[in-house]
PDB file of C-alpha atoms in Angstrom:
ATOM      1  CA  MET F   1      76.046  31.548  57.884  1.00  0.00           C
ATOM      2  CA  PRO F   2      75.345  32.689  61.561  1.00  0.00           C
ATOM      3  CA  THR F   3      74.059  36.076  62.287  1.00  0.00           C
ATOM      4  CA  ASP F   4      74.018  38.396  65.305  1.00  0.00           C
ATOM      5  CA  HIS F   5      70.863  38.708  65.420  1.00  0.00           C
ATOM      6  CA  CYS F   6      68.140  36.454  63.983  1.00  0.00           C
ATOM      7  CA  ASP F   7      66.102  37.606  61.374  1.00  0.00           C
ATOM      8  CA  ASP F   8      62.656  37.715  62.426  1.00  0.00           C
ATOM      9  CA  GLU F   9      62.001  37.099  65.823  1.00  0.00           C
ATOM     10  CA  GLN F  10      58.475  36.437  65.541  1.00  0.00           C
ATOM     11  CA  ALA F  11      59.850  33.201  63.411  1.00  0.00           C
ATOM     12  CA  PRO F  12      62.652  31.243  64.520  1.00  0.00           C
ATOM     13  CA  LEU F  13      63.407  29.113  61.814  1.00  0.00           C
ATOM     14  CA  ARG F  14      64.204  29.929  58.094  1.00  0.00           C
ATOM     15  CA  ARG F  15      62.240  27.070  57.205  1.00  0.00           C
ATOM     16  CA  ARG F  16      59.567  24.678  58.616  1.00  0.00           C
ATOM     17  CA  PRO F  17      60.425  20.939  57.763  1.00  0.00           C
ATOM     18  CA  SER F  18      58.323  19.934  54.736  1.00  0.00           C
ATOM     19  CA  GLN F  19      59.139  15.760  55.561  1.00  0.00           C
ATOM     20  CA  ARG F  20      58.916  13.471  58.916  1.00  0.00           C
ATOM     21  CA  ARG F  21      63.022  13.497  59.043  1.00  0.00           C
ATOM     22  CA  SER F  22      63.471  17.441  58.579  1.00  0.00           C
ATOM     23  CA  ALA F  23      61.727  17.179  61.640  1.00  0.00           C
ATOM     24  CA  ARG F  24      63.415  14.761  63.644  1.00  0.00           C
ATOM     25  CA  ARG F  25      66.979  16.131  63.088  1.00  0.00           C
ATOM     26  CA  VAL F  26      65.451  19.471  64.074  1.00  0.00           C
ATOM     27  CA  GLU F  27      63.851  18.219  67.060  1.00  0.00           C
ATOM     28  CA  ARG F  28      67.198  16.925  68.054  1.00  0.00           C
ATOM     29  CA  MET F  29      68.745  20.184  67.028  1.00  0.00           C
ATOM     30  CA  LEU F  30      66.518  21.462  69.444  1.00  0.00           C
ATOM     31  CA  ASP F  31      67.599  18.813  72.501  1.00  0.00           C
ATOM     32  CA  ALA F  32      70.528  19.077  71.831  1.00  0.00           C
ATOM     33  CA  CYS F  33      70.446  23.059  72.484  1.00  0.00           C
ATOM     34  CA  ALA F  34      68.390  22.484  75.733  1.00  0.00           C
ATOM     35  CA  GLU F  35      71.589  20.184  76.899  1.00  0.00           C
ATOM     36  CA  LEU F  36      74.353  22.044  75.988  1.00  0.00           C
ATOM     37  CA  LEU F  37      72.787  24.831  78.213  1.00  0.00           C
ATOM     38  CA  ASP F  38      72.400  22.836  81.306  1.00  0.00           C
ATOM     39  CA  GLU F  39      75.567  22.031  80.511  1.00  0.00           C
ATOM     40  CA  ILE F  40      77.484  24.890  79.797  1.00  0.00           C
ATOM     41  CA  GLY F  41      75.495  27.738  80.210  1.00  0.00           C
ATOM     42  CA  TYR F  42      74.401  30.433  77.519  1.00  0.00           C
ATOM     43  CA  GLU F  43      77.152  32.213  76.740  1.00  0.00           C
ATOM     44  CA  SER F  44      79.684  29.065  75.194  1.00  0.00           C
ATOM     45  CA  LEU F  45      76.883  27.581  73.556  1.00  0.00           C
ATOM     46  CA  SER F  46      77.785  27.441  69.765  1.00  0.00           C
ATOM     47  CA  THR F  47      75.840  26.242  67.220  1.00  0.00           C
ATOM     48  CA  THR F  48      78.831  23.956  65.980  1.00  0.00           C
ATOM     49  CA  ARG F  49      78.594  22.409  69.399  1.00  0.00           C
ATOM     50  CA  ILE F  50      75.109  22.106  68.917  1.00  0.00           C
ATOM     51  CA  ALA F  51      75.361  20.546  65.297  1.00  0.00           C
ATOM     52  CA  GLU F  52      78.132  18.391  66.603  1.00  0.00           C
ATOM     53  CA  ARG F  53      75.904  16.529  70.270  1.00  0.00           C
ATOM     54  CA  ALA F  54      72.955  16.112  67.505  1.00  0.00           C
ATOM     55  CA  ASP F  55      74.935  14.018  65.321  1.00  0.00           C
ATOM     56  CA  VAL F  56      74.288  17.048  62.418  1.00  0.00           C
ATOM     57  CA  ALA F  57      76.559  18.535  59.783  1.00  0.00           C
ATOM     58  CA  ILE F  58      76.726  22.581  60.413  1.00  0.00           C
ATOM     59  CA  GLY F  59      75.191  22.880  57.309  1.00  0.00           C
ATOM     60  CA  SER F  60      71.988  21.486  58.384  1.00  0.00           C
ATOM     61  CA  VAL F  61      72.000  23.428  61.604  1.00  0.00           C
ATOM     62  CA  TYR F  62      72.028  26.509  58.912  1.00  0.00           C
ATOM     63  CA  GLN F  63      69.775  25.155  56.721  1.00  0.00           C
ATOM     64  CA  PHE F  64      67.201  26.509  59.676  1.00  0.00           C
ATOM     65  CA  PHE F  65      68.409  28.542  61.928  1.00  0.00           C
ATOM     66  CA  PRO F  66      71.093  31.169  61.641  1.00  0.00           C
ATOM     67  CA  ASP F  67      72.248  31.640  64.736  1.00  0.00           C
ATOM     68  CA  LYS F  68      72.279  30.279  68.408  1.00  0.00           C
ATOM     69  CA  ARG F  69      70.135  32.852  69.402  1.00  0.00           C
ATOM     70  CA  ALA F  70      66.935  31.540  67.199  1.00  0.00           C
ATOM     71  CA  ILE F  71      67.514  27.998  68.389  1.00  0.00           C
ATOM     72  CA  THR F  72      67.451  28.582  71.912  1.00  0.00           C
ATOM     73  CA  LEU F  73      63.915  30.917  70.986  1.00  0.00           C
ATOM     74  CA  ALA F  74      63.188  27.669  69.122  1.00  0.00           C
ATOM     75  CA  LEU F  75      63.534  26.118  72.248  1.00  0.00           C
ATOM     76  CA  THR F  76      61.947  28.595  74.613  1.00  0.00           C
ATOM     77  CA  ARG F  77      58.975  28.972  72.196  1.00  0.00           C
ATOM     78  CA  ARG F  78      59.440  24.657  72.298  1.00  0.00           C
ATOM     79  CA  ASN F  79      59.133  24.822  76.001  1.00  0.00           C
ATOM     80  CA  VAL F  80      56.261  27.370  76.108  1.00  0.00           C
ATOM     81  CA  GLU F  81      53.793  24.802  74.051  1.00  0.00           C
ATOM     82  CA  LEU F  82      55.014  21.714  76.384  1.00  0.00           C
ATOM     83  CA  PHE F  83      54.409  23.778  79.785  1.00  0.00           C
ATOM     84  CA  ILE F  84      50.718  24.844  78.426  1.00  0.00           C
ATOM     85  CA  ALA F  85      49.977  21.419  77.372  1.00  0.00           C
ATOM     86  CA  ARG F  86      51.029  19.729  80.725  1.00  0.00           C
ATOM     87  CA  VAL F  87      48.618  22.176  82.456  1.00  0.00           C
ATOM     88  CA  GLY F  88      45.671  21.709  80.398  1.00  0.00           C
ATOM     89  CA  ARG F  89      46.185  18.287  80.627  1.00  0.00           C
ATOM     90  CA  ARG F  90      45.252  18.591  84.482  1.00  0.00           C
ATOM     91  CA  PHE F  91      42.416  20.462  83.789  1.00  0.00           C
ATOM     92  CA  MET F  92      41.320  18.031  81.491  1.00  0.00           C
ATOM     93  CA  THR F  93      41.629  15.006  83.841  1.00  0.00           C
ATOM     94  CA  GLU F  94      41.334  16.237  87.119  1.00  0.00           C
ATOM     95  CA  ASP F  95      38.642  17.614  88.907  1.00  0.00           C
ATOM     96  CA  TYR F  96      39.302  21.079  91.317  1.00  0.00           C
ATOM     97  CA  THR F  97      36.939  23.009  93.573  1.00  0.00           C
ATOM     98  CA  GLY F  98      38.110  26.247  92.509  1.00  0.00           C
ATOM     99  CA  TRP F  99      39.805  28.662  90.776  1.00  0.00           C
ATOM    100  CA  TRP F 100      43.381  28.190  93.107  1.00  0.00           C
ATOM    101  CA  HIS F 101      43.253  24.538  93.142  1.00  0.00           C
ATOM    102  CA  ALA F 102      44.141  25.668  89.402  1.00  0.00           C
ATOM    103  CA  VAL F 103      47.160  28.376  90.527  1.00  0.00           C
ATOM    104  CA  ASP F 104      48.548  25.220  92.474  1.00  0.00           C
ATOM    105  CA  ALA F 105      48.597  22.691  89.128  1.00  0.00           C
ATOM    106  CA  ILE F 106      50.261  25.093  87.062  1.00  0.00           C
ATOM    107  CA  ILE F 107      52.787  25.753  89.949  1.00  0.00           C
ATOM    108  CA  ASP F 108      53.683  22.581  90.291  1.00  0.00           C
ATOM    109  CA  GLU F 109      53.719  21.604  86.795  1.00  0.00           C
ATOM    110  CA  TYR F 110      56.804  24.485  86.112  1.00  0.00           C
ATOM    111  CA  VAL F 111      58.319  23.451  89.121  1.00  0.00           C
ATOM    112  CA  ASP F 112      58.273  19.958  88.209  1.00  0.00           C
ATOM    113  CA  MET F 113      59.616  21.083  84.708  1.00  0.00           C
ATOM    114  CA  HIS F 114      62.041  22.823  85.999  1.00  0.00           C
ATOM    115  CA  ARG F 115      63.713  19.713  87.309  1.00  0.00           C
ATOM    116  CA  THR F 116      63.126  17.624  84.340  1.00  0.00           C
ATOM    117  CA  VAL F 117      62.692  19.106  81.304  1.00  0.00           C
ATOM    118  CA  PRO F 118      66.548  19.935  80.204  1.00  0.00           C
ATOM    119  CA  GLY F 119      66.724  23.295  78.990  1.00  0.00           C
ATOM    120  CA  PHE F 120      64.417  24.388  80.990  1.00  0.00           C
ATOM    121  CA  ARG F 121      66.076  25.452  84.015  1.00  0.00           C
ATOM    122  CA  SER F 122      68.104  27.466  81.628  1.00  0.00           C
ATOM    123  CA  LEU F 123      65.677  29.035  79.844  1.00  0.00           C
ATOM    124  CA  ARG F 124      62.744  30.556  82.801  1.00  0.00           C
ATOM    125  CA  PHE F 125      60.666  31.029  79.083  1.00  0.00           C
ATOM    126  CA  GLY F 126      63.976  32.606  77.974  1.00  0.00           C
ATOM    127  CA  ASP F 127      63.981  35.199  80.486  1.00  0.00           C
ATOM    128  CA  ALA F 128      67.989  34.506  81.201  1.00  0.00           C
ATOM    129  CA  VAL F 129      68.824  35.223  77.669  1.00  0.00           C
ATOM    130  CA  ASP F 130      66.489  37.493  76.000  1.00  0.00           C
ATOM    131  CA  LEU F 131      63.186  39.541  77.317  1.00  0.00           C
ATOM    132  CA  ASN F 132      61.363  39.750  74.035  1.00  0.00           C
ATOM    133  CA  LEU F 133      62.406  36.147  72.518  1.00  0.00           C
ATOM    134  CA  LEU F 134      58.324  34.806  72.719  1.00  0.00           C
ATOM    135  CA  ASP F 135      56.668  38.134  71.367  1.00  0.00           C
ATOM    136  CA  SER F 136      58.749  40.925  70.136  1.00  0.00           C
ATOM    137  CA  VAL F 137      56.630  43.552  71.851  1.00  0.00           C
ATOM    138  CA  SER F 138      55.122  42.092  74.992  1.00  0.00           C
ATOM    139  CA  GLU F 139      57.747  40.302  77.154  1.00  0.00           C
ATOM    140  CA  ASN F 140      58.142  36.414  77.929  1.00  0.00           C
ATOM    141  CA  ASN F 141      55.912  36.101  81.568  1.00  0.00           C
ATOM    142  CA  THR F 142      52.956  38.871  80.157  1.00  0.00           C
ATOM    143  CA  VAL F 143      52.526  36.254  76.783  1.00  0.00           C
ATOM    144  CA  ILE F 144      52.884  33.176  79.221  1.00  0.00           C
ATOM    145  CA  ALA F 145      50.411  34.900  81.807  1.00  0.00           C
ATOM    146  CA  GLY F 146      47.876  35.624  78.828  1.00  0.00           C
ATOM    147  CA  ARG F 147      48.309  31.595  77.632  1.00  0.00           C
ATOM    148  CA  LEU F 148      47.340  31.409  81.460  1.00  0.00           C
ATOM    149  CA  ARG F 149      44.571  33.597  81.603  1.00  0.00           C
ATOM    150  CA  GLY F 150      42.885  31.270  78.581  1.00  0.00           C
ATOM    151  CA  LEU F 151      43.013  28.410  79.996  1.00  0.00           C
ATOM    152  CA  ILE F 152      41.841  30.263  83.800  1.00  0.00           C
ATOM    153  CA  LEU F 153      38.998  31.562  81.365  1.00  0.00           C
ATOM    154  CA  GLU F 154      37.619  28.743  79.787  1.00  0.00           C
ATOM    155  CA  GLU F 155      38.118  26.306  82.711  1.00  0.00           C
ATOM    156  CA  PHE F 156      35.649  28.565  85.611  1.00  0.00           C
ATOM    157  CA  GLY F 157      34.148  31.015  83.283  1.00  0.00           C
ATOM    158  CA  MET F 158      35.721  33.836  84.868  1.00  0.00           C
ATOM    159  CA  ALA F 159      34.530  37.801  83.573  1.00  0.00           C
ATOM    160  CA  ASP F 160      37.375  39.185  81.014  1.00  0.00           C
ATOM    161  CA  SER F 161      38.655  41.799  81.992  1.00  0.00           C
ATOM    162  CA  GLU F 162      41.906  43.812  81.252  1.00  0.00           C
ATOM    163  CA  GLU F 163      41.929  44.108  84.508  1.00  0.00           C
ATOM    164  CA  LEU F 164      42.491  40.178  84.611  1.00  0.00           C
ATOM    165  CA  ASP F 165      45.363  40.321  82.388  1.00  0.00           C
ATOM    166  CA  LEU F 166      47.299  42.892  84.887  1.00  0.00           C
ATOM    167  CA  SER F 167      46.250  40.645  88.433  1.00  0.00           C
ATOM    168  CA  LEU F 168      47.464  37.593  86.200  1.00  0.00           C
ATOM    169  CA  THR F 169      50.608  39.336  85.091  1.00  0.00           C
ATOM    170  CA  VAL F 170      51.773  40.469  88.456  1.00  0.00           C
ATOM    171  CA  ALA F 171      50.705  37.200  89.436  1.00  0.00           C
ATOM    172  CA  VAL F 172      53.340  35.300  87.176  1.00  0.00           C
ATOM    173  CA  GLU F 173      56.033  38.048  87.452  1.00  0.00           C
ATOM    174  CA  ALA F 174      55.683  38.002  91.357  1.00  0.00           C
ATOM    175  CA  GLY F 175      55.003  34.221  91.627  1.00  0.00           C
ATOM    176  CA  GLY F 176      58.110  34.255  89.222  1.00  0.00           C
ATOM    177  CA  ALA F 177      60.075  35.519  91.040  1.00  0.00           C
ATOM    178  CA  VAL F 178      59.508  33.920  94.300  1.00  0.00           C
ATOM    179  CA  LEU F 179      60.087  30.536  92.638  1.00  0.00           C
ATOM    180  CA  ALA F 180      63.323  31.170  90.973  1.00  0.00           C
ATOM    181  CA  LEU F 181      64.893  31.954  94.881  1.00  0.00           C
ATOM    182  CA  ALA F 182      63.533  29.199  95.282  1.00  0.00           C
ATOM    183  CA  PHE F 183      65.588  27.479  92.877  1.00  0.00           C
ATOM    184  CA  ARG F 184      68.259  29.814  93.112  1.00  0.00           C
ATOM    185  CA  ARG F 185      68.624  28.089  97.213  1.00  0.00           C
ATOM    186  CA  ASP F 186      68.197  24.213  96.084  1.00  0.00           C
ATOM    187  CA  ALA F 187      68.612  23.283  92.827  1.00  0.00           C
ATOM    188  CA  MET F 188      65.354  20.820  92.441  1.00  0.00           C
ATOM    189  CA  GLY F 189      63.764  23.835  94.478  1.00  0.00           C
ATOM    190  CA  TRP F 190      63.215  25.048  97.787  1.00  0.00           C
ATOM    191  CA  PRO F 191      60.038  23.172  99.269  1.00  0.00           C
ATOM    192  CA  PRO F 192      59.076  25.655 101.626  1.00  0.00           C
ATOM    193  CA  LEU F 193      59.492  28.807  99.001  1.00  0.00           C
ATOM    194  CA  VAL F 194      58.091  26.810  96.523  1.00  0.00           C
ATOM    195  CA  GLU F 195      54.574  26.970  98.696  1.00  0.00           C
ATOM    196  CA  GLU F 196      55.132  30.155  99.792  1.00  0.00           C
ATOM    197  CA  ALA F 197      54.798  31.255  95.518  1.00  0.00           C
ATOM    198  CA  LYS F 198      51.504  29.075  95.958  1.00  0.00           C
ATOM    199  CA  ARG F 199      50.278  30.866  98.913  1.00  0.00           C
ATOM    200  CA  LEU F 200      51.308  34.591  97.163  1.00  0.00           C
ATOM    201  CA  ILE F 201      50.085  33.824  93.864  1.00  0.00           C
ATOM    202  CA  ARG F 202      46.981  32.838  95.598  1.00  0.00           C
ATOM    203  CA  GLU F 203      46.355  35.786  97.973  1.00  0.00           C
ATOM    204  CA  TYR F 204      47.082  38.476  95.347  1.00  0.00           C
ATOM    205  CA  LEU F 205      44.699  36.848  92.559  1.00  0.00           C
ATOM    206  CA  SER F 206      41.723  36.429  95.507  1.00  0.00           C
ATOM    207  CA  SER F 207      42.386  39.512  96.855  1.00  0.00           C
ATOM    208  CA  GLN F 208      42.086  41.138  93.206  1.00  0.00           C
ATOM    209  CA  LEU F 209      39.308  39.710  91.928  1.00  0.00           C
ATOM    210  CA  ARG F 210      36.748  40.507  94.463  1.00  0.00           C
ATOM    211  CA  ALA F 211      37.848  44.304  94.464  1.00  0.00           C
ATOM    212  CA  GLN F 212      36.785  43.777  90.355  1.00  0.00           C
ATOM    213  CA  ARG F 213      34.347  42.079  91.638  1.00  0.00           C
ATOM    214  CA  ALA F 214      32.971  44.613  93.492  1.00  0.00           C
ATOM    215  CA  ALA F 215      33.266  47.144  90.836  1.00  0.00           C
ATOM    216  CA  ARG F 216      31.356  45.445  88.922  1.00  0.00           C
ATOM    217  CA  PRO F 217      28.530  43.839  90.593  1.00  0.00           C
ATOM    218  CA  ASP F 218      25.937  43.395  87.918  1.00  0.00           C
ATOM    219  CA  GLY F 219      28.917  41.067  86.359  1.00  0.00           C
ATOM    220  CA  PRO F 220      29.111  37.672  85.935  1.00  0.00           C
ATOM    221  CA  GLU F 221      30.274  35.237  88.341  1.00  0.00           C
ATOM    222  CA  PRO F 222      32.927  33.157  88.651  1.00  0.00           C
ATOM    223  CA  SER F 223      32.112  29.729  88.305  1.00  0.00           C
ATOM    224  CA  GLY F 224      34.871  28.118  90.980  1.00  0.00           C
ATOM    225  CA  ARG F 225      33.431  24.572  92.540  1.00  0.00           C
ATOM    226  CA  GLY F 226      33.668  24.892  95.442  1.00  0.00           C
ATOM    227  CA  ARG F 227      31.599  26.928  97.896  1.00  0.00           C
ATOM    228  CA  ASP F 228      34.689  27.782 100.059  1.00  0.00           C
ATOM    229  CA  HIS F 229      35.561  29.817  96.752  1.00  0.00           C
ATOM    230  CA  PRO F 230      37.125  32.304  98.141  1.00  0.00           C
ATOM    231  CA  LEU F 231      35.146  35.282  95.811  1.00  0.00           C
ATOM    232  CA  ARG F 232      32.594  34.258  97.919  1.00  0.00           C
ATOM    233  CA  ALA F 233      34.761  34.269 101.655  1.00  0.00           C
TER     234      ALA F 233
END
């Protein structure tokens, strides 16, 4: 039977599907959850409705998930993994002249998923449901900033530091707030505000990274790929 709170926030699944057929059934549940979130919202969501939309028995839902919160947690994690994978693919296939173009690519992926991926706009990495869906200690945006930091560090060879972590966390929070406003203004994301989010993040990170480099003159220089790298300005 469902519970009011997921027993283990780090593991939304009661058990992992061991067979391909079971895995497909779980994916149908997540797809159904995403569709219903867009249609009726989290408050009206229920395990019964998810089971009906996924065309599975309610017992199958409880076999894998204790409640609707656990299902939305699993969906949020799937969305985050998809987002990180899409950004990673762009980093592998596109040649950026500097990290600031990578920031633009990250925002473009976020906006495109917001427009095209069911359930993404309703959850926005889970903040509409629970600030701590992805990690029981860190807030979601902090987790996302950490994942993006890894991609940027790997691609552009910046020096890792607590200051960089803090700067990326602030950038994600500030940019996310502007993007949320863009989607409140226009269901597809108001382009002028999307561009402002990009500019805000670029200028903030550029100023922070300059300051960090100045404080560590003997440290490694970021390996942005263009002569017009902001840190060389």
